[in-house]
Tab-separated table of C-alpha atoms in Angstrom:
chain	number	residue	atom	x	y	z
A	1	MET	CA	42.611	19.064	14.067
A	2	PRO	CA	38.919	17.524	14.170
A	3	THR	CA	36.328	19.397	11.921
A	4	LEU	CA	33.021	19.946	12.361
A	5	ASN	CA	31.884	17.050	10.100
A	6	ASP	CA	34.033	14.655	12.539
A	7	ILE	CA	32.119	15.926	15.668
A	8	LEU	CA	28.713	15.549	14.259
A	9	ILE	CA	29.645	12.215	12.820
A	10	LEU	CA	30.526	11.401	16.823
A	11	LEU	CA	27.533	13.220	17.767
A	12	PRO	CA	26.280	10.589	20.185
A	13	GLU	CA	29.083	9.463	21.524
A	14	PHE	CA	30.200	12.971	22.507
A	15	TYR	CA	26.895	13.595	23.884
A	16	LEU	CA	26.993	10.919	26.314
A	17	VAL	CA	30.290	11.667	27.541
A	18	GLY	CA	28.836	15.146	28.050
A	19	ALA	CA	25.895	13.393	30.009
A	20	ALA	CA	28.237	11.284	32.142
A	21	CYS	CA	30.417	13.794	33.488
A	22	VAL	CA	27.131	15.859	33.975
A	23	LEU	CA	25.629	12.974	35.924
A	24	LEU	CA	28.758	12.788	38.273
A	25	LEU	CA	28.667	16.205	39.068
A	26	ALA	CA	25.289	15.808	39.771
A	27	ASP	CA	25.875	12.807	41.814
A	28	ALA	CA	28.225	14.924	44.164
A	29	PHE	CA	26.491	17.996	45.017
A	30	LEU	CA	22.537	16.122	45.264
A	31	ARG	CA	21.302	15.888	48.406
A	32	PRO	CA	20.749	11.803	49.557
A	33	ALA	CA	16.810	12.268	49.150
A	34	GLN	CA	17.223	13.758	45.473
A	35	ARG	CA	19.845	11.377	44.322
A	36	PRO	CA	16.781	8.533	42.887
A	37	TRP	CA	16.539	11.350	40.258
A	38	LEU	CA	19.557	10.050	39.064
A	39	HIS	CA	17.876	7.021	38.096
A	40	TRP	CA	15.128	8.686	35.544
A	41	ILE	CA	17.721	10.993	34.352
A	42	SER	CA	19.982	8.391	33.356
A	43	ILE	CA	17.067	6.646	31.568
A	44	ALA	CA	16.263	9.720	29.371
A	45	VAL	CA	19.924	10.080	28.678
A	46	LEU	CA	20.069	6.783	26.832
A	47	LEU	CA	16.825	7.352	25.143
A	48	MET	CA	18.173	10.769	23.608
A	49	ALA	CA	21.068	8.886	22.968
A	50	ILE	CA	19.088	6.297	20.702
A	51	TYR	CA	16.858	9.515	19.010
A	52	LEU	CA	20.487	10.781	18.061
A	53	VAL	CA	21.732	7.514	16.762
A	54	ILE	CA	18.434	7.102	14.505
A	55	ALA	CA	18.195	10.814	13.716
A	56	GLY	CA	21.707	11.177	12.412
A	57	GLN	CA	21.943	8.128	10.716
A	58	PRO	CA	23.661	8.687	6.907
A	59	PRO	CA	22.188	7.057	3.783
A	60	GLN	CA	25.628	5.643	3.141
A	61	ALA	CA	28.801	4.638	5.617
A	62	VAL	CA	30.865	7.939	6.386
A	63	THR	CA	34.051	8.166	8.380
A	64	ALA	CA	35.518	10.657	10.982
A	65	PHE	CA	39.141	11.525	12.086
A	66	GLY	CA	41.027	10.094	9.028
A	67	GLY	CA	39.046	6.616	8.759
A	68	MET	CA	39.572	5.931	12.614
A	69	PHE	CA	35.914	5.820	13.086
A	70	VAL	CA	33.186	4.347	11.183
A	71	ARG	CA	29.392	5.395	10.685
A	72	ASP	CA	27.468	2.809	8.924
A	73	ASP	CA	24.191	0.864	8.995
A	74	VAL	CA	25.811	-1.922	10.920
A	75	ALA	CA	27.427	0.416	13.648
A	76	GLU	CA	23.806	2.036	14.099
A	77	ILE	CA	21.928	-1.142	14.588
A	78	LEU	CA	24.422	-2.545	17.050
A	79	LYS	CA	24.199	0.858	19.084
A	80	VAL	CA	20.701	1.214	19.167
A	81	PHE	CA	19.935	-2.193	20.419
A	82	ALA	CA	22.915	-1.779	22.909
A	83	LEU	CA	21.353	1.649	24.282
A	84	GLY	CA	18.118	0.101	24.438
A	85	THR	CA	19.288	-2.929	26.526
A	86	THR	CA	20.863	-0.807	28.805
A	87	ALA	CA	18.060	1.107	29.242
A	88	MET	CA	16.017	-1.728	30.407
A	89	VAL	CA	18.827	-2.755	32.974
A	90	PHE	CA	18.329	0.411	34.362
A	91	VAL	CA	14.518	-0.233	34.682
A	92	TYR	CA	15.340	-3.567	36.178
A	93	ALA	CA	17.807	-2.669	38.667
A	94	ARG	CA	16.251	-0.031	40.588
A	95	PRO	CA	14.394	-1.894	43.357
A	96	TYR	CA	17.348	-4.488	43.214
A	97	LEU	CA	19.989	-1.206	44.027
A	98	ILE	CA	17.500	0.220	46.733
A	99	ASP	CA	17.345	-2.978	48.405
A	100	ARG	CA	21.077	-3.106	49.170
A	101	LYS	CA	21.965	0.245	49.166
A	102	LEU	CA	23.537	0.821	46.176
A	103	LEU	CA	21.677	3.161	44.505
A	104	GLY	CA	23.648	6.083	43.215
A	105	GLY	CA	25.808	7.727	40.455
A	106	GLU	CA	28.215	5.435	40.128
A	107	PHE	CA	26.152	2.662	38.928
A	108	TYR	CA	24.807	4.868	35.944
A	109	THR	CA	28.046	6.806	35.223
A	110	LEU	CA	30.029	3.544	34.944
A	111	MET	CA	27.257	1.716	32.812
A	112	ILE	CA	27.269	4.884	30.378
A	113	PHE	CA	30.860	4.774	30.028
A	114	ALA	CA	30.857	0.742	29.268
A	115	VAL	CA	27.945	1.810	26.837
A	116	ILE	CA	30.047	4.555	25.012
A	117	GLY	CA	33.177	1.584	24.581
A	118	ILE	CA	30.797	-0.307	23.106
A	119	MET	CA	29.616	2.435	20.767
A	120	LEU	CA	33.196	3.076	19.798
A	121	LEU	CA	34.079	-0.531	19.541
A	122	VAL	CA	31.251	-1.385	16.872
A	123	SER	CA	32.296	1.958	14.940
A	124	ALA	CA	36.070	1.050	14.753
A	125	GLY	CA	37.737	1.572	11.684
A	126	ASN	CA	41.386	1.306	13.330
A	127	LEU	CA	42.969	-1.162	15.306
A	128	VAL	CA	43.753	1.795	17.708
A	129	THR	CA	39.941	2.411	17.954
A	130	VAL	CA	39.296	-1.247	18.592
A	131	TYR	CA	41.612	-1.210	21.613
A	132	LEU	CA	40.338	2.006	22.996
A	133	GLY	CA	36.646	0.889	22.647
A	134	LEU	CA	37.467	-2.308	24.201
A	135	GLU	CA	39.590	-0.910	27.265
A	136	LEU	CA	36.913	1.606	28.101
A	137	LEU	CA	34.236	-1.375	27.908
A	138	SER	CA	36.319	-3.533	30.133
A	139	LEU	CA	37.500	-1.336	32.575
A	140	SER	CA	34.553	0.067	33.334
A	141	SER	CA	32.508	-3.687	33.651
A	142	TYR	CA	35.629	-4.671	36.179
A	143	ALA	CA	34.594	-1.698	38.282
A	144	LEU	CA	30.694	-2.792	38.088
A	145	VAL	CA	31.297	-6.390	39.005
A	146	ALA	CA	32.720	-4.852	42.173
A	147	LEU	CA	29.956	-2.463	42.756
A	148	ASN	CA	28.802	-4.046	45.957
A	149	ARG	CA	32.120	-4.502	47.374
A	150	ASP	CA	30.991	-5.115	51.050
A	151	ALA	CA	29.936	-8.526	49.796
A	152	LYS	CA	31.673	-11.697	49.191
A	153	LEU	CA	31.646	-12.539	45.681
A	154	PRO	CA	31.979	-9.200	44.034
A	155	PRO	CA	35.312	-8.515	44.734
A	156	GLU	CA	36.513	-12.039	44.017
A	157	ALA	CA	34.593	-12.440	40.732
A	158	ALA	CA	36.008	-8.750	39.451
A	159	ILE	CA	39.473	-9.826	40.274
A	160	LYS	CA	39.524	-12.815	38.285
A	161	TYR	CA	37.481	-10.727	35.410
A	162	PHE	CA	40.474	-8.232	35.763
A	163	VAL	CA	43.310	-10.816	35.623
A	164	LEU	CA	41.685	-12.848	32.976
A	165	GLY	CA	40.582	-9.732	31.084
A	166	ALA	CA	44.196	-8.060	31.295
A	167	LEU	CA	45.547	-11.461	29.853
A	168	ALA	CA	43.111	-11.560	26.797
A	169	SER	CA	43.679	-7.728	26.290
A	170	GLY	CA	47.543	-8.375	26.113
A	171	MET	CA	46.939	-10.835	23.809
A	172	LEU	CA	44.841	-9.088	21.224
A	173	LEU	CA	47.365	-6.246	21.498
A	174	TYR	CA	50.325	-8.311	20.695
A	175	GLY	CA	48.018	-9.947	18.041
A	176	MET	CA	47.666	-6.425	16.442
A	177	SER	CA	51.310	-5.314	16.785
A	178	MET	CA	52.287	-8.654	14.666
A	179	VAL	CA	49.951	-7.835	11.907
A	180	TYR	CA	50.987	-3.922	11.995
A	181	GLY	CA	54.347	-5.215	11.767
A	182	ALA	CA	53.532	-7.649	9.105
A	183	SER	CA	52.036	-4.902	7.092
A	184	GLY	CA	55.042	-2.560	7.002
A	185	MET	CA	57.025	-5.626	5.205
A	186	GLY	CA	56.685	-5.430	1.652
A	187	GLY	CA	54.334	-2.305	2.062
A	188	THR	CA	53.434	0.758	4.276
A	189	PRO	CA	52.446	-0.372	7.802
A	190	SER	CA	49.126	0.715	8.729
A	191	LEU	CA	46.584	0.543	11.671
A	192	ASP	CA	43.459	1.337	9.453
A	193	LEU	CA	41.583	-1.546	9.072
A	194	ALA	CA	40.554	-0.952	5.631
A	195	GLN	CA	44.027	-0.600	4.382
A	196	LEU	CA	44.981	-3.806	6.242
A	197	HIS	CA	42.030	-5.716	4.395
A	198	GLY	CA	44.775	-7.184	1.268
A	199	VAL	CA	47.671	-6.978	3.562
A	200	MET	CA	48.077	-10.714	2.515
A	201	SER	CA	48.648	-9.944	-1.178
A	202	TYR	CA	51.953	-7.798	-0.860
A	203	THR	CA	53.197	-8.500	2.888
A	204	THR	CA	56.915	-10.665	2.942
A	205	ALA	CA	55.741	-11.870	6.230
A	206	PRO	CA	52.789	-13.891	5.932
A	207	THR	CA	53.586	-16.324	8.922
A	208	LEU	CA	54.009	-13.397	11.123
A	209	LEU	CA	50.674	-11.779	9.755
A	210	LEU	CA	48.973	-15.400	10.605
A	211	PHE	CA	50.313	-15.477	14.256
A	212	GLY	CA	49.071	-12.084	14.721
A	213	LEU	CA	45.320	-13.227	13.591
A	214	ILE	CA	45.661	-16.166	15.759
A	215	PHE	CA	46.179	-14.018	19.144
A	216	MET	CA	43.611	-11.658	17.569
A	217	ILE	CA	41.404	-14.505	17.408
A	218	VAL	CA	42.197	-15.587	21.388
A	219	GLY	CA	40.917	-11.806	22.478
A	220	ILE	CA	37.882	-12.125	20.335
A	221	GLY	CA	36.837	-15.561	21.913
A	222	PHE	CA	37.265	-14.055	25.116
A	223	LYS	CA	35.343	-11.332	24.816
A	224	LEU	CA	32.287	-13.495	23.213
A	225	GLY	CA	33.196	-15.868	26.087
A	226	ALA	CA	33.625	-18.625	23.266
A	227	ALA	CA	35.279	-21.763	24.887
A	228	PRO	CA	38.319	-22.450	25.702
A	229	PHE	CA	38.608	-18.787	26.479
A	230	HIS	CA	35.302	-19.077	28.804
A	231	MET	CA	36.966	-19.658	32.085
A	232	TRP	CA	35.994	-16.014	33.244
A	233	ILE	CA	32.318	-16.325	32.353
A	234	PRO	CA	30.395	-18.780	35.201
A	235	ASP	CA	32.379	-16.820	37.880
A	236	VAL	CA	31.649	-13.396	37.097
A	237	TYR	CA	28.207	-14.143	35.892
A	238	GLN	CA	27.469	-15.343	39.488
A	239	GLY	CA	29.767	-13.045	41.670
A	240	ALA	CA	28.580	-9.788	39.746
A	241	PRO	CA	25.564	-8.007	41.212
A	242	THR	CA	22.511	-9.360	38.693
A	243	PRO	CA	22.081	-6.136	37.213
A	244	VAL	CA	25.707	-5.995	36.107
A	245	THR	CA	25.632	-9.607	34.906
A	246	THR	CA	22.108	-8.908	32.973
A	247	PHE	CA	24.310	-5.924	31.099
A	248	ILE	CA	27.077	-8.407	30.579
A	249	ALA	CA	25.276	-10.849	29.129
A	250	SER	CA	23.361	-8.474	26.457
A	251	GLY	CA	25.218	-5.349	25.728
A	252	SER	CA	28.896	-6.761	25.539
A	253	LYS	CA	28.132	-9.685	23.499
A	254	LEU	CA	26.637	-7.047	20.926
A	255	ALA	CA	29.886	-5.452	20.953
A	256	ALA	CA	31.874	-8.719	20.969
A	257	PHE	CA	30.185	-9.016	17.315
A	258	GLY	CA	30.624	-5.921	16.405
A	259	MET	CA	34.442	-6.348	17.244
A	260	ALA	CA	34.877	-9.912	15.445
A	261	TYR	CA	32.967	-8.357	12.328
A	262	ARG	CA	35.159	-5.185	12.003
A	263	LEU	CA	38.442	-7.295	12.660
A	264	LEU	CA	37.678	-10.058	10.786
A	265	ASP	CA	36.076	-8.970	8.169
A	266	ALA	CA	36.956	-5.237	7.347
A	267	GLY	CA	40.711	-5.709	8.837
A	268	MET	CA	41.559	-9.687	7.875
A	269	GLY	CA	39.019	-10.302	5.428
A	270	ASP	CA	41.188	-11.685	2.684
A	271	LEU	CA	42.603	-14.285	5.626
A	272	SER	CA	39.544	-15.632	5.739
A	273	GLN	CA	40.257	-19.128	4.808
A	274	HIS	CA	42.322	-19.362	7.992
A	275	TRP	CA	39.734	-17.660	10.196
A	276	GLN	CA	36.879	-19.374	9.328
A	277	LEU	CA	38.188	-22.859	10.254
A	278	MET	CA	39.463	-21.461	13.615
A	279	LEU	CA	36.018	-20.032	14.209
A	280	ALA	CA	34.589	-23.156	13.506
A	281	VAL	CA	36.764	-25.075	15.896
A	282	LEU	CA	35.444	-22.348	18.943
A	283	ALA	CA	32.006	-22.884	17.905
A	284	VAL	CA	32.120	-26.611	18.363
A	285	ALA	CA	34.120	-26.605	21.575
A	286	SER	CA	31.628	-23.763	22.608
A	287	LEU	CA	28.622	-25.938	21.617
A	288	ALA	CA	29.945	-28.744	23.304
A	289	ILE	CA	31.049	-27.320	26.889
A	290	GLY	CA	28.248	-24.881	27.011
A	291	ASN	CA	25.514	-27.015	26.608
A	292	LEU	CA	26.687	-30.203	28.634
A	293	VAL	CA	28.308	-28.402	31.728
A	294	ALA	CA	24.811	-26.557	31.909
A	295	ILE	CA	23.136	-29.270	32.297
A	296	VAL	CA	24.881	-30.418	36.007
A	297	GLN	CA	24.238	-26.723	37.474
A	298	THR	CA	22.009	-25.893	40.129
A	299	ASN	CA	22.764	-22.272	40.578
A	300	LEU	CA	20.449	-20.341	37.680
A	301	LYS	CA	22.867	-17.682	37.128
A	302	ARG	CA	25.898	-19.985	36.793
A	303	MET	CA	23.427	-22.166	34.095
A	304	LEU	CA	22.449	-18.956	32.225
A	305	ALA	CA	26.417	-18.484	32.077
A	306	TYR	CA	27.171	-21.937	30.844
A	307	SER	CA	24.267	-21.323	28.181
A	308	THR	CA	25.756	-18.083	26.839
A	309	ILE	CA	28.531	-20.155	25.928
A	310	SER	CA	26.785	-22.473	24.194
A	311	HIS	CA	24.637	-19.566	22.408
A	312	MET	CA	28.277	-17.978	21.512
A	313	GLY	CA	28.841	-21.181	19.724
A	314	TYR	CA	25.938	-20.622	17.712
A	315	LEU	CA	26.837	-16.572	16.923
A	316	LEU	CA	30.127	-18.100	15.871
A	317	LEU	CA	28.374	-20.550	13.295
A	318	GLY	CA	27.112	-17.236	11.276
A	319	LEU	CA	30.692	-15.436	11.513
A	320	SER	CA	32.322	-18.188	10.409
A	321	ALA	CA	30.168	-18.743	7.123
A	322	ALA	CA	32.554	-15.420	6.211
A	323	GLY	CA	29.976	-13.731	4.188
A	324	PRO	CA	27.176	-11.249	3.957
A	325	GLU	CA	24.507	-13.844	4.934
A	326	GLY	CA	26.294	-15.231	8.130
A	327	TYR	CA	27.195	-12.057	9.433
A	328	ALA	CA	23.558	-10.845	8.712
A	329	ALA	CA	22.522	-13.809	10.728
A	330	ALA	CA	25.152	-13.666	13.580
A	331	MET	CA	24.357	-10.006	13.922
A	332	PHE	CA	20.267	-11.286	14.091
A	333	TYR	CA	21.513	-13.795	16.676
A	334	ALA	CA	23.356	-11.373	18.788
A	335	ILE	CA	20.554	-9.199	18.923
A	336	CYS	CA	17.634	-11.851	19.969
A	337	TYR	CA	20.488	-13.593	22.356
A	338	ALA	CA	20.995	-9.589	23.912
A	339	LEU	CA	16.576	-9.478	24.405
A	340	MET	CA	16.241	-12.900	25.997
A	341	GLY	CA	19.062	-12.467	28.169
A	342	VAL	CA	17.857	-9.649	29.369
A	343	ALA	CA	14.654	-11.389	29.804
A	344	ALA	CA	15.558	-14.353	31.803
A	345	PHE	CA	17.906	-12.016	34.021
A	346	GLY	CA	14.889	-9.391	34.298
A	347	VAL	CA	12.554	-11.847	36.149
A	348	MET	CA	15.347	-12.998	38.783
A	349	LEU	CA	15.716	-9.515	39.473
A	350	ALA	CA	11.845	-8.961	39.726
A	351	LEU	CA	12.066	-11.714	42.513
A	352	THR	CA	14.765	-10.918	44.445
A	353	ARG	CA	14.332	-8.456	47.401
A	354	ALA	CA	16.703	-7.919	50.080
A	355	GLY	CA	18.101	-11.107	51.624
A	356	PHE	CA	16.983	-12.899	49.001
A	357	GLU	CA	18.866	-13.190	45.473
A	358	CYS	CA	16.911	-15.657	43.763
A	359	GLU	CA	19.650	-17.521	42.198
A	360	GLU	CA	19.387	-21.115	42.657
A	361	ILE	CA	17.052	-22.863	40.287
A	362	ALA	CA	15.334	-24.752	43.447
A	363	ASP	CA	14.240	-21.008	44.499
A	364	LEU	CA	11.908	-20.772	41.611
A	365	LYS	CA	10.100	-24.045	42.988
A	366	GLY	CA	6.119	-23.464	42.401
A	367	LEU	CA	6.594	-20.025	40.739
A	368	ASN	CA	3.419	-20.503	38.747
A	369	GLN	CA	1.146	-21.064	42.143
A	370	LYS	CA	2.716	-18.140	43.912
A	371	SER	CA	3.275	-15.453	40.759
A	372	PRO	CA	1.867	-16.954	37.484
A	373	TRP	CA	2.487	-14.139	35.581
A	374	MET	CA	6.630	-13.993	36.346
A	375	ALA	CA	6.522	-17.831	35.782
A	376	PHE	CA	5.036	-17.104	32.162
A	377	LEU	CA	7.518	-14.665	31.470
A	378	MET	CA	10.154	-16.584	32.283
A	379	LEU	CA	8.758	-19.648	30.350
A	380	LEU	CA	9.006	-17.262	27.604
A	381	ALA	CA	12.576	-16.232	28.005
A	382	MET	CA	13.396	-20.069	28.579
A	383	PHE	CA	11.913	-21.422	25.366
A	384	SER	CA	13.400	-18.860	23.343
A	385	LEU	CA	16.653	-19.398	24.648
A	386	ALA	CA	16.054	-23.290	23.974
A	387	GLY	CA	14.954	-22.549	20.458
A	388	VAL	CA	11.445	-23.547	20.728
A	389	PRO	CA	9.403	-22.469	17.721
A	390	PRO	CA	7.577	-19.975	17.024
A	391	LEU	CA	9.479	-17.549	19.852
A	392	PHE	CA	12.438	-15.719	18.584
A	393	GLY	CA	15.571	-17.754	19.441
A	394	PHE	CA	13.903	-20.076	17.047
A	395	TRP	CA	14.775	-18.263	14.016
A	396	ALA	CA	17.814	-16.782	15.180
A	397	LYS	CA	19.061	-20.614	15.384
A	398	VAL	CA	17.317	-21.776	12.186
A	399	LEU	CA	18.974	-18.593	10.040
A	400	VAL	CA	22.745	-19.271	11.641
A	401	LEU	CA	22.433	-22.959	10.364
A	402	GLU	CA	21.199	-21.935	7.238
A	403	ALA	CA	24.394	-19.778	6.928
A	404	ALA	CA	26.686	-22.405	7.867
A	405	ILE	CA	24.865	-24.942	5.324
A	406	HIS	CA	25.005	-22.456	2.342
A	407	ALA	CA	28.698	-21.356	3.431
A	408	ASP	CA	29.496	-25.535	2.456
A	409	MET	CA	29.905	-26.443	6.628
A	410	LEU	CA	26.624	-28.957	7.051
A	411	TRP	CA	29.201	-30.746	9.677
A	412	LEU	CA	28.857	-27.935	11.401
A	413	ALA	CA	24.815	-27.094	11.107
A	414	ILE	CA	24.502	-30.903	12.152
A	415	VAL	CA	26.675	-30.280	15.590
A	416	GLY	CA	24.579	-27.020	16.052
A	417	ILE	CA	21.632	-29.038	15.602
A	418	VAL	CA	22.443	-32.136	18.238
A	419	PHE	CA	23.550	-29.506	20.664
A	420	ALA	CA	20.523	-27.463	20.512
A	421	ILE	CA	18.465	-30.705	21.559
A	422	VAL	CA	20.864	-31.022	24.374
A	423	GLY	CA	20.193	-27.636	25.358
A	424	LEU	CA	16.747	-28.207	25.698
A	425	TYR	CA	16.863	-30.389	28.671
A	426	TYR	CA	18.209	-27.689	30.998
A	427	TYR	CA	15.721	-24.765	30.088
A	428	LEU	CA	12.959	-27.275	29.861
A	429	TYR	CA	14.150	-28.378	33.629
A	430	VAL	CA	13.810	-24.684	34.897
A	431	VAL	CA	10.177	-24.557	33.380
A	432	LYS	CA	9.349	-27.902	35.157
A	433	VAL	CA	10.878	-26.747	38.459
A	434	MET	CA	8.647	-23.410	38.250
A	435	TYR	CA	5.220	-25.371	37.323
A	436	PHE	CA	5.514	-28.828	38.509
A	437	ASP	CA	7.255	-28.811	41.642
A	438	LYS	CA	5.725	-27.548	44.760
A	439	PRO	CA	6.870	-24.497	46.790
A	440	VAL	CA	9.242	-24.121	49.177
A	441	GLU	CA	7.122	-24.126	52.864
A	442	GLY	CA	7.733	-20.364	53.950
A	443	SER	CA	8.813	-19.127	50.903
A	444	VAL	CA	7.396	-15.983	49.584
A	445	LEU	CA	7.952	-15.667	45.746
A	446	GLN	CA	6.264	-12.280	44.737
A	447	ALA	CA	7.581	-9.914	42.014
A	448	GLN	CA	8.765	-6.514	43.407
A	449	PRO	CA	5.783	-3.785	43.147
A	450	ASP	CA	7.802	-1.292	40.905
A	451	ARG	CA	5.288	-0.565	37.902
A	452	PRO	CA	7.837	0.379	35.789
A	453	LEU	CA	9.836	-2.790	36.072
A	454	ARG	CA	6.938	-4.614	35.751
A	455	VAL	CA	5.601	-2.944	32.623
A	456	VAL	CA	9.076	-2.955	30.786
A	457	LEU	CA	9.617	-6.735	31.563
A	458	SER	CA	6.457	-7.886	30.255
A	459	LEU	CA	7.135	-5.515	27.058
A	460	ASN	CA	10.513	-7.516	26.751
A	461	ALA	CA	9.351	-11.246	27.304
A	462	LEU	CA	6.468	-10.506	25.108
A	463	SER	CA	8.937	-9.067	22.266
A	464	LEU	CA	10.030	-12.509	22.099
A	465	LEU	CA	6.612	-14.044	21.170
A	466	VAL	CA	6.194	-11.281	19.135
A	467	LEU	CA	9.276	-11.268	17.190
A	468	GLY	CA	9.306	-14.705	16.226
A	469	LEU	CA	5.838	-14.086	14.402
A	470	TYR	CA	7.186	-11.063	12.643
A	471	TRP	CA	10.923	-11.740	12.557
A	472	GLY	CA	10.980	-10.434	9.042
A	473	PRO	CA	11.313	-6.315	9.197
A	474	LEU	CA	14.311	-6.972	11.943
A	475	LEU	CA	16.004	-9.727	9.638
A	476	GLY	CA	15.880	-7.073	6.715
A	477	TRP	CA	17.168	-4.499	8.780
A	478	CYS	CA	20.031	-6.639	9.624
A	479	ARG	CA	20.611	-7.947	5.698
A	480	ARG	CA	20.475	-4.469	4.376
A	481	ALA	CA	22.961	-3.510	6.570
A	482	PHE	CA	25.271	-6.225	4.712
A	483	GLY	CA	24.132	-5.228	1.408
A	484	LEU	CA	21.882	-7.741	0.917
């Protein structure tokens, strides 16, 4: 039976479950003219959840339900940014959803259930909790991708996402079962990540354990979108409605980092000499494939999809350092990427309107002449993604490279620097199209008149500059979470 302490530790998650149910009921009973209120109620729900997470943050790590759920600084930071970026997605999505007659309760409730999945995943203390969180996030995401079911691309993208996601979930589950089996050979079988931490020292089946580790890394690689498990990313990014793509590019990456950290450090920490090399190989593959293929893309969403793959390579650079410094740098990078991704897709959402998606790079021709402020916000996002100083993305790259060097992987850091230079090309190309190309005759590149969208998007993009100049407090928060 759960105790009162268990319920209090999970209060933000229980609150969101209750709120999502209330939103579902409200969507069923509200008149069509009243449904736009769901938008503001959903944002208020997320802001309240952020308050509950921060206000209830314990001074030390605590567990609930027999260690299945962990509430510590790492989980709290990831939850705050996952909730915050999702609230921004809600703000950016409103004009898009209204134009396409998609504004309804299902978008907001599915998104909130996906966020609950993220919160479970980053707080997982047990293999069962990892799987529950992953499936809740994944199933909600599949449904969100197919939200605009009358269009051609979304259902196709959702089916691809579902099939490949089910395959990856199967791999992860298969790996977990092997690890569980190996823990029972020579000791007591356990699903608890803390107990699995030292399994290598007593198990009589080390080969089975290593095979389990490999399958688990396949599942992590898929969720991160790291090469060679990246096949779903370009099609899903292009096919999904842009607000859903924005969420997948931001919140789900925070979840993927949390899952990787829990499984690899808390669960398989004594096998770090094995998974360190595997992650380094995935990092190199992601940097190479992501950056090189992004160069030839003409569709902006596909270009950002391949750039995501390359950014996951940098995140893996930090994780492969296999130490507190590397984890802190990787979490800093995940947060940075989430803010940059939301800003870039936010500008696209601000420029879309009924009958115009603003998905091709050529659609941005002459944006500076038509809408200088939007061009400037996109410039900040592109320069930050490229790692141009003094923007936020520059420091995120520096920190993961530094972590790799301190972990005696200088070669990996050099590979990261080389591909950072390669990546400059396609980000600068977008800036060149906006500032130096003439507008297409007859094009109307005007931003949505929605005032909340303009204000939040401006703050989001300008935060990339502000955090680039004052990144110390956020980095200090990340480092303290890992005991540095």
